[in-house]
Structures are given as structure tokens and as C-alpha cells.
Amino acid sequence: MASSASSAAATPAEPPRRARDRILSSKLYFDVPGSKAPVVYSPAYDISFLGIEKLHPFDSSKWGRICRFLTKEGHLEKNRVVEPLEASKDDLLVVHSESYLNSLKSSLKVASIVEVPPVALIPNWLVQQKLLYPFRKQVGGSILSAKLALERGWAINVGGGFHHCSAEEGGGFCAYADISLCIQFAFVRLNVSRVMIIDLDAHQGNGHEKDFANDGRVYTLDMYNAGIYPFDHVAKRYIDQKVELASGTKTDDYLDQLDKAFKASKSRFQPQLIVYNAGTDILDGDPLGRLKISPEGVVIRDEKVFRFAKDQNIPLLMLTSGGYMKSSARVIADSIINLSNKNLIELGNQLG
């Protein structure tokens, strides 16, 4: 995605009063009983759009398949999953401009963001219902996950992680800036003032990087393949800790570089909340990520991130982000099962 310097405006250090009022009046934060697990998902996340969704390599039924693996195999009871609300226009205006949101009323604009040209030919009301509504539900899930993470120590939104979208610009299948929104809500509602983004999707997280360009409250660790989209050199300037990988990087090298990055970050920033963007497009064979990480490597990666947070007693929320192979859902489910087996998360009943 070619980004101009003008789109790199920083999110202000303190949201303007209007944004703050919107956050305070939002319905996206609600009380979740202890009988529920801090796992957020809605069947509305999954995109089924006249078969057109198959024209993009993203597996748009991935989110539901992850939850089905977990529930059918007895790791998580279906009635313990938390269903989020849809992010409203007022919620989205906390970060996005009115003009950007209005631009999504053009099917042509949405088609360019999701990289599926035929979407341009579809009436916008249908695009809103079949494509943007699922995204808005996932945004609601990301925002709620921060609250759950502070309450429970961890949370997983089985969706979200739209890290290419910034306040003024969507792209790369990302129409709304859920990471930026989630953090802005946390600043206002959760008494949080230091947030670390650990972005381990194969692609650079240029959206949130631009949104928090000069905001010292947010520290970004981004480890990505430098030889693939988005090539956003403006956003690169705002990464606090950058680990650039070459195409073809293998599992052992990848995990070694991650260990070194974590060791370095501990002395640089002490967060009160970690937002973990856990893309599985690092998997060997992924057509877009072009890295060679084994399924076991992804499981170990996630375990390292959760352990990094737990060892420092930092609440963590995980977003599933990119992953362009059918096998991604199985790998994510296996990783969540491993986190539970290692007592890094607790999928059982929290009452007692």
C-alpha cells in the first residue's frame, strides 16, 4: 500500500473531548459474568458473500472453524464464549474521520480495501451487510477484549487484528482500525496509560503505527517480512522495535529472533496492557506471508508471547489477524489448546 506522509498524522496524546465522550457513552464495554471465558466470538464474524469471498486468499470462515474445533473437541463450552456488540458509527468515530467512514459507502472503495474487484459491482447495502457488518462485529470484539484482559489477565478475540487500517486509510483486507480503537478505549475506560503492541503477523502493521506515530504511551514491537506488502516506509519510522525478516525465514531462526526482541524490550518499556496481533500467515506455504514457520513453531511463538506477559504480570489480549491457508484455523485452535495445557490461560469455569 502506497502511503503518503499526509496520512501519517499521529493520534493525539489525549483523545479530544468529543472522542472521549463517545468512548464513555459506548455500549461496547459490558459486564461479562465469571461463568464465561474471556474468549470473544460471534457467528456474525464469518463472511459468506455469494462466493465472492473465495476470490481473496483469506479464509473468511476461519474464525468459526477455530471455535468449532475448540467446542467440538471439548476444550471450551459453546455457552462460555462471549458475543460482542457491533461497533457503532459513534464508536468508529473515536479514531476514524467522518469522511473515511463515508467513503465506505462506495462499493468501489471497499473493493479496493478488501482487494476483491467484483465487490465494486455489488450494491453498497449488501456490501455493508455481508462484509462490513462482520468487520464491525470483530471491532466490537477487539475493544471488549481489552476490558476482559484487564479483568481476567488475558483475553482472545477469535477475529480482529486489522493492522493495515489507520484512521484515514484502509487496505490489505482491513476496513476498520480495531487495534487503535481498542487502545483508545483502554486509555479512557481502563485507567491504562502504557500499551505494548506485539505484532507478529507476517506483514508490517502500518495502520496502528501511523495512528500512534508520536504517542509515547504506545510501544510497538513489529516482526515482519520486509520483502512483502505493505512496503510502508512512512509507518516504518514509527516502529519502536523493528525486526525485519527475509522471505524464507525458518522456524528456529524466527523463534531465536523473537527471544532476542523480548529480551531487549523488557528494559525499554513497561506496559500495563499488551495487544498481541497473532497472524498465522507466517506458516510455511502461506501464499502471502512467504515465511517458513512450522505449525509447531506458531504454537511455540504464541506460548512465548503469553509467557512473556504472564512472567511480568501484564494483561494480554490476542487477535487472530492474517492467515491465508485453510490449515490456519487448526493451528490457531491447537495453539489455544496448548496455552490451556500449559496453564497460561484457563478455558474452564472461572466461578468458584
JSON list of C-alpha atoms in Angstrom, two decimals, residues 63-201:
[
{"chain": "A", "resi": 63, "resn": "TRP", "atom": "CA", "xyz": [-12.94, -17.65, 12.86]},
{"chain": "A", "resi": 64, "resn": "GLY", "atom": "CA", "xyz": [-15.92, -20.01, 13.15]},
{"chain": "A", "resi": 65, "resn": "ARG", "atom": "CA", "xyz": [-13.78, -23.05, 12.38]},
{"chain": "A", "resi": 66, "resn": "ILE", "atom": "CA", "xyz": [-11.39, -22.18, 15.25]},
{"chain": "A", "resi": 67, "resn": "CYS", "atom": "CA", "xyz": [-14.30, -22.07, 17.70]},
{"chain": "A", "resi": 68, "resn": "ARG", "atom": "CA", "xyz": [-15.81, -25.29, 16.34]},
{"chain": "A", "resi": 69, "resn": "PHE", "atom": "CA", "xyz": [-12.52, -27.12, 16.87]},
{"chain": "A", "resi": 70, "resn": "LEU", "atom": "CA", "xyz": [-12.40, -25.87, 20.47]},
{"chain": "A", "resi": 71, "resn": "THR", "atom": "CA", "xyz": [-16.03, -26.66, 21.31]},
{"chain": "A", "resi": 72, "resn": "LYS", "atom": "CA", "xyz": [-16.40, -29.98, 19.46]},
{"chain": "A", "resi": 73, "resn": "GLU", "atom": "CA", "xyz": [-13.21, -31.34, 20.99]},
{"chain": "A", "resi": 74, "resn": "GLY", "atom": "CA", "xyz": [-14.40, -30.43, 24.50]},
{"chain": "A", "resi": 75, "resn": "HIS", "atom": "CA", "xyz": [-11.92, -27.67, 25.32]},
{"chain": "A", "resi": 76, "resn": "LEU", "atom": "CA", "xyz": [-14.47, -24.87, 25.52]},
{"chain": "A", "resi": 77, "resn": "GLU", "atom": "CA", "xyz": [-18.22, -24.97, 26.10]},
{"chain": "A", "resi": 78, "resn": "LYS", "atom": "CA", "xyz": [-20.14, -23.05, 23.45]},
{"chain": "A", "resi": 79, "resn": "ASN", "atom": "CA", "xyz": [-22.19, -21.16, 26.05]},
{"chain": "A", "resi": 80, "resn": "ARG", "atom": "CA", "xyz": [-18.98, -19.85, 27.66]},
{"chain": "A", "resi": 81, "resn": "VAL", "atom": "CA", "xyz": [-17.97, -17.84, 24.57]},
{"chain": "A", "resi": 82, "resn": "VAL", "atom": "CA", "xyz": [-18.62, -14.08, 24.84]},
{"chain": "A", "resi": 83, "resn": "GLU", "atom": "CA", "xyz": [-20.55, -12.47, 21.97]},
{"chain": "A", "resi": 84, "resn": "PRO", "atom": "CA", "xyz": [-19.59, -8.82, 21.38]},
{"chain": "A", "resi": 85, "resn": "LEU", "atom": "CA", "xyz": [-21.74, -5.97, 20.13]},
{"chain": "A", "resi": 86, "resn": "GLU", "atom": "CA", "xyz": [-21.25, -4.34, 16.73]},
{"chain": "A", "resi": 87, "resn": "ALA", "atom": "CA", "xyz": [-19.13, -1.18, 16.79]},
{"chain": "A", "resi": 88, "resn": "SER", "atom": "CA", "xyz": [-21.49, 1.71, 16.00]},
{"chain": "A", "resi": 89, "resn": "LYS", "atom": "CA", "xyz": [-20.69, 4.75, 13.89]},
{"chain": "A", "resi": 90, "resn": "ASP", "atom": "CA", "xyz": [-20.09, 6.75, 17.09]},
{"chain": "A", "resi": 91, "resn": "ASP", "atom": "CA", "xyz": [-17.65, 4.08, 18.30]},
{"chain": "A", "resi": 92, "resn": "LEU", "atom": "CA", "xyz": [-15.77, 4.15, 14.99]},
{"chain": "A", "resi": 93, "resn": "LEU", "atom": "CA", "xyz": [-15.59, 7.96, 15.04]},
{"chain": "A", "resi": 94, "resn": "VAL", "atom": "CA", "xyz": [-13.33, 7.73, 18.10]},
{"chain": "A", "resi": 95, "resn": "VAL", "atom": "CA", "xyz": [-10.49, 7.06, 15.64]},
{"chain": "A", "resi": 96, "resn": "HIS", "atom": "CA", "xyz": [-11.90, 7.36, 12.12]},
{"chain": "A", "resi": 97, "resn": "SER", "atom": "CA", "xyz": [-12.96, 10.56, 10.42]},
{"chain": "A", "resi": 98, "resn": "GLU", "atom": "CA", "xyz": [-16.48, 11.07, 9.14]},
{"chain": "A", "resi": 99, "resn": "SER", "atom": "CA", "xyz": [-15.05, 11.35, 5.62]},
{"chain": "A", "resi": 100, "resn": "TYR", "atom": "CA", "xyz": [-13.31, 7.97, 5.84]},
{"chain": "A", "resi": 101, "resn": "LEU", "atom": "CA", "xyz": [-16.46, 6.25, 7.12]},
{"chain": "A", "resi": 102, "resn": "ASN", "atom": "CA", "xyz": [-18.50, 7.93, 4.37]},
{"chain": "A", "resi": 103, "resn": "SER", "atom": "CA", "xyz": [-16.01, 6.63, 1.79]},
{"chain": "A", "resi": 104, "resn": "LEU", "atom": "CA", "xyz": [-17.04, 3.07, 2.77]},
{"chain": "A", "resi": 105, "resn": "LYS", "atom": "CA", "xyz": [-20.48, 3.84, 1.32]},
{"chain": "A", "resi": 106, "resn": "SER", "atom": "CA", "xyz": [-18.77, 3.37, -2.04]},
{"chain": "A", "resi": 107, "resn": "SER", "atom": "CA", "xyz": [-18.55, -0.29, -3.06]},
{"chain": "A", "resi": 108, "resn": "LEU", "atom": "CA", "xyz": [-15.61, 0.64, -5.27]},
{"chain": "A", "resi": 109, "resn": "LYS", "atom": "CA", "xyz": [-13.71, 1.94, -2.24]},
{"chain": "A", "resi": 110, "resn": "VAL", "atom": "CA", "xyz": [-14.49, -1.20, -0.22]},
{"chain": "A", "resi": 111, "resn": "ALA", "atom": "CA", "xyz": [-13.42, -3.38, -3.17]},
{"chain": "A", "resi": 112, "resn": "SER", "atom": "CA", "xyz": [-10.00, -1.72, -3.18]},
{"chain": "A", "resi": 113, "resn": "ILE", "atom": "CA", "xyz": [-9.60, -2.15, 0.59]},
{"chain": "A", "resi": 114, "resn": "VAL", "atom": "CA", "xyz": [-10.50, -5.85, 0.59]},
{"chain": "A", "resi": 115, "resn": "GLU", "atom": "CA", "xyz": [-8.70, -6.45, -2.72]},
{"chain": "A", "resi": 116, "resn": "VAL", "atom": "CA", "xyz": [-11.67, -8.17, -4.36]},
{"chain": "A", "resi": 117, "resn": "PRO", "atom": "CA", "xyz": [-12.52, -6.14, -7.51]},
{"chain": "A", "resi": 118, "resn": "PRO", "atom": "CA", "xyz": [-16.01, -7.66, -8.12]},
{"chain": "A", "resi": 119, "resn": "VAL", "atom": "CA", "xyz": [-17.19, -6.14, -4.81]},
{"chain": "A", "resi": 120, "resn": "ALA", "atom": "CA", "xyz": [-17.25, -2.82, -6.69]},
{"chain": "A", "resi": 121, "resn": "LEU", "atom": "CA", "xyz": [-20.25, -4.07, -8.72]},
{"chain": "A", "resi": 122, "resn": "ILE", "atom": "CA", "xyz": [-22.38, -5.01, -5.70]},
{"chain": "A", "resi": 123, "resn": "PRO", "atom": "CA", "xyz": [-24.96, -2.62, -4.18]},
{"chain": "A", "resi": 124, "resn": "ASN", "atom": "CA", "xyz": [-23.47, -0.97, -1.12]},
{"chain": "A", "resi": 125, "resn": "TRP", "atom": "CA", "xyz": [-26.30, -2.00, 1.21]},
{"chain": "A", "resi": 126, "resn": "LEU", "atom": "CA", "xyz": [-25.33, -5.59, 0.52]},
{"chain": "A", "resi": 127, "resn": "VAL", "atom": "CA", "xyz": [-21.62, -4.85, 0.98]},
{"chain": "A", "resi": 128, "resn": "GLN", "atom": "CA", "xyz": [-22.45, -3.27, 4.35]},
{"chain": "A", "resi": 129, "resn": "GLN", "atom": "CA", "xyz": [-24.50, -6.28, 5.44]},
{"chain": "A", "resi": 130, "resn": "LYS", "atom": "CA", "xyz": [-22.29, -9.11, 4.17]},
{"chain": "A", "resi": 131, "resn": "LEU", "atom": "CA", "xyz": [-18.80, -7.64, 4.56]},
{"chain": "A", "resi": 132, "resn": "LEU", "atom": "CA", "xyz": [-18.59, -4.52, 6.72]},
{"chain": "A", "resi": 133, "resn": "TYR", "atom": "CA", "xyz": [-21.05, -5.70, 9.40]},
{"chain": "A", "resi": 134, "resn": "PRO", "atom": "CA", "xyz": [-18.88, -8.79, 10.17]},
{"chain": "A", "resi": 135, "resn": "PHE", "atom": "CA", "xyz": [-15.86, -6.48, 10.39]},
{"chain": "A", "resi": 136, "resn": "ARG", "atom": "CA", "xyz": [-17.71, -4.12, 12.77]},
{"chain": "A", "resi": 137, "resn": "LYS", "atom": "CA", "xyz": [-18.65, -7.06, 15.00]},
{"chain": "A", "resi": 138, "resn": "GLN", "atom": "CA", "xyz": [-14.97, -8.05, 15.15]},
{"chain": "A", "resi": 139, "resn": "VAL", "atom": "CA", "xyz": [-14.04, -4.47, 16.06]},
{"chain": "A", "resi": 140, "resn": "GLY", "atom": "CA", "xyz": [-16.53, -4.68, 18.94]},
{"chain": "A", "resi": 141, "resn": "GLY", "atom": "CA", "xyz": [-14.82, -7.91, 19.96]},
{"chain": "A", "resi": 142, "resn": "SER", "atom": "CA", "xyz": [-11.35, -6.37, 19.94]},
{"chain": "A", "resi": 143, "resn": "ILE", "atom": "CA", "xyz": [-12.50, -3.42, 22.05]},
{"chain": "A", "resi": 144, "resn": "LEU", "atom": "CA", "xyz": [-14.28, -5.65, 24.59]},
{"chain": "A", "resi": 145, "resn": "SER", "atom": "CA", "xyz": [-11.24, -7.97, 24.78]},
{"chain": "A", "resi": 146, "resn": "ALA", "atom": "CA", "xyz": [-9.13, -5.22, 26.36]},
{"chain": "A", "resi": 147, "resn": "LYS", "atom": "CA", "xyz": [-11.64, -4.91, 29.22]},
{"chain": "A", "resi": 148, "resn": "LEU", "atom": "CA", "xyz": [-11.70, -8.69, 29.66]},
{"chain": "A", "resi": 149, "resn": "ALA", "atom": "CA", "xyz": [-7.90, -8.86, 29.63]},
{"chain": "A", "resi": 150, "resn": "LEU", "atom": "CA", "xyz": [-7.68, -6.32, 32.46]},
{"chain": "A", "resi": 151, "resn": "GLU", "atom": "CA", "xyz": [-10.29, -8.26, 34.45]},
{"chain": "A", "resi": 152, "resn": "ARG", "atom": "CA", "xyz": [-9.05, -11.81, 33.82]},
{"chain": "A", "resi": 153, "resn": "GLY", "atom": "CA", "xyz": [-5.37, -11.38, 32.91]},
{"chain": "A", "resi": 154, "resn": "TRP", "atom": "CA", "xyz": [-5.89, -12.47, 29.30]},
{"chain": "A", "resi": 155, "resn": "ALA", "atom": "CA", "xyz": [-8.47, -12.47, 26.51]},
{"chain": "A", "resi": 156, "resn": "ILE", "atom": "CA", "xyz": [-8.68, -13.81, 22.98]},
{"chain": "A", "resi": 157, "resn": "ASN", "atom": "CA", "xyz": [-10.78, -12.21, 20.26]},
{"chain": "A", "resi": 158, "resn": "VAL", "atom": "CA", "xyz": [-11.17, -15.00, 17.69]},
{"chain": "A", "resi": 159, "resn": "GLY", "atom": "CA", "xyz": [-11.04, -12.35, 14.97]},
{"chain": "A", "resi": 160, "resn": "GLY", "atom": "CA", "xyz": [-9.83, -8.77, 14.55]},
{"chain": "A", "resi": 161, "resn": "GLY", "atom": "CA", "xyz": [-6.26, -7.65, 14.09]},
{"chain": "A", "resi": 162, "resn": "PHE", "atom": "CA", "xyz": [-6.96, -5.32, 11.14]},
{"chain": "A", "resi": 163, "resn": "HIS", "atom": "CA", "xyz": [-3.50, -3.84, 11.39]},
{"chain": "A", "resi": 164, "resn": "HIS", "atom": "CA", "xyz": [-3.27, -2.24, 7.93]},
{"chain": "A", "resi": 165, "resn": "CYS", "atom": "CA", "xyz": [-6.12, 0.18, 8.63]},
{"chain": "A", "resi": 166, "resn": "SER", "atom": "CA", "xyz": [-5.36, 3.59, 10.09]},
{"chain": "A", "resi": 167, "resn": "ALA", "atom": "CA", "xyz": [-7.66, 6.49, 10.97]},
{"chain": "A", "resi": 168, "resn": "GLU", "atom": "CA", "xyz": [-7.79, 7.75, 7.39]},
{"chain": "A", "resi": 169, "resn": "GLU", "atom": "CA", "xyz": [-6.87, 4.79, 5.21]},
{"chain": "A", "resi": 170, "resn": "GLY", "atom": "CA", "xyz": [-7.92, 1.16, 4.86]},
{"chain": "A", "resi": 171, "resn": "GLY", "atom": "CA", "xyz": [-6.18, -1.57, 2.89]},
{"chain": "A", "resi": 172, "resn": "GLY", "atom": "CA", "xyz": [-4.98, -5.15, 2.91]},
{"chain": "A", "resi": 173, "resn": "PHE", "atom": "CA", "xyz": [-8.43, -6.58, 3.82]},
{"chain": "A", "resi": 174, "resn": "CYS", "atom": "CA", "xyz": [-8.61, -4.14, 6.79]},
{"chain": "A", "resi": 175, "resn": "ALA", "atom": "CA", "xyz": [-11.50, -1.63, 6.75]},
{"chain": "A", "resi": 176, "resn": "TYR", "atom": "CA", "xyz": [-11.54, -0.53, 10.40]},
{"chain": "A", "resi": 177, "resn": "ALA", "atom": "CA", "xyz": [-8.67, 0.25, 12.80]},
{"chain": "A", "resi": 178, "resn": "ASP", "atom": "CA", "xyz": [-9.67, -2.12, 15.61]},
{"chain": "A", "resi": 179, "resn": "ILE", "atom": "CA", "xyz": [-6.24, -2.06, 17.30]},
{"chain": "A", "resi": 180, "resn": "SER", "atom": "CA", "xyz": [-6.19, 1.75, 17.52]},
{"chain": "A", "resi": 181, "resn": "LEU", "atom": "CA", "xyz": [-9.81, 1.79, 18.71]},
{"chain": "A", "resi": 182, "resn": "CYS", "atom": "CA", "xyz": [-9.20, -0.88, 21.32]},
{"chain": "A", "resi": 183, "resn": "ILE", "atom": "CA", "xyz": [-6.25, 1.08, 22.76]},
{"chain": "A", "resi": 184, "resn": "GLN", "atom": "CA", "xyz": [-8.04, 4.45, 22.76]},
{"chain": "A", "resi": 185, "resn": "PHE", "atom": "CA", "xyz": [-10.94, 2.86, 24.67]},
{"chain": "A", "resi": 186, "resn": "ALA", "atom": "CA", "xyz": [-8.47, 1.35, 27.16]},
{"chain": "A", "resi": 187, "resn": "PHE", "atom": "CA", "xyz": [-6.84, 4.75, 27.76]},
{"chain": "A", "resi": 188, "resn": "VAL", "atom": "CA", "xyz": [-10.17, 6.32, 28.69]},
{"chain": "A", "resi": 189, "resn": "ARG", "atom": "CA", "xyz": [-12.10, 3.49, 30.35]},
{"chain": "A", "resi": 190, "resn": "LEU", "atom": "CA", "xyz": [-9.49, 1.17, 31.88]},
{"chain": "A", "resi": 191, "resn": "ASN", "atom": "CA", "xyz": [-7.08, 3.60, 33.56]},
{"chain": "A", "resi": 192, "resn": "VAL", "atom": "CA", "xyz": [-4.29, 2.38, 31.28]},
{"chain": "A", "resi": 193, "resn": "SER", "atom": "CA", "xyz": [-1.55, 4.72, 30.07]},
{"chain": "A", "resi": 194, "resn": "ARG", "atom": "CA", "xyz": [1.11, 2.35, 28.65]},
{"chain": "A", "resi": 195, "resn": "VAL", "atom": "CA", "xyz": [0.29, -0.22, 25.96]},
{"chain": "A", "resi": 196, "resn": "MET", "atom": "CA", "xyz": [2.61, -2.51, 24.03]},
{"chain": "A", "resi": 197, "resn": "ILE", "atom": "CA", "xyz": [1.63, -3.80, 20.60]},
{"chain": "A", "resi": 198, "resn": "ILE", "atom": "CA", "xyz": [3.35, -7.08, 19.73]},
{"chain": "A", "resi": 199, "resn": "ASP", "atom": "CA", "xyz": [2.62, -7.51, 16.02]},
{"chain": "A", "resi": 200, "resn": "LEU", "atom": "CA", "xyz": [3.79, -10.91, 14.77]},
{"chain": "A", "resi": 201, "resn": "ASP", "atom": "CA", "xyz": [1.68, -11.11, 11.62]}
]
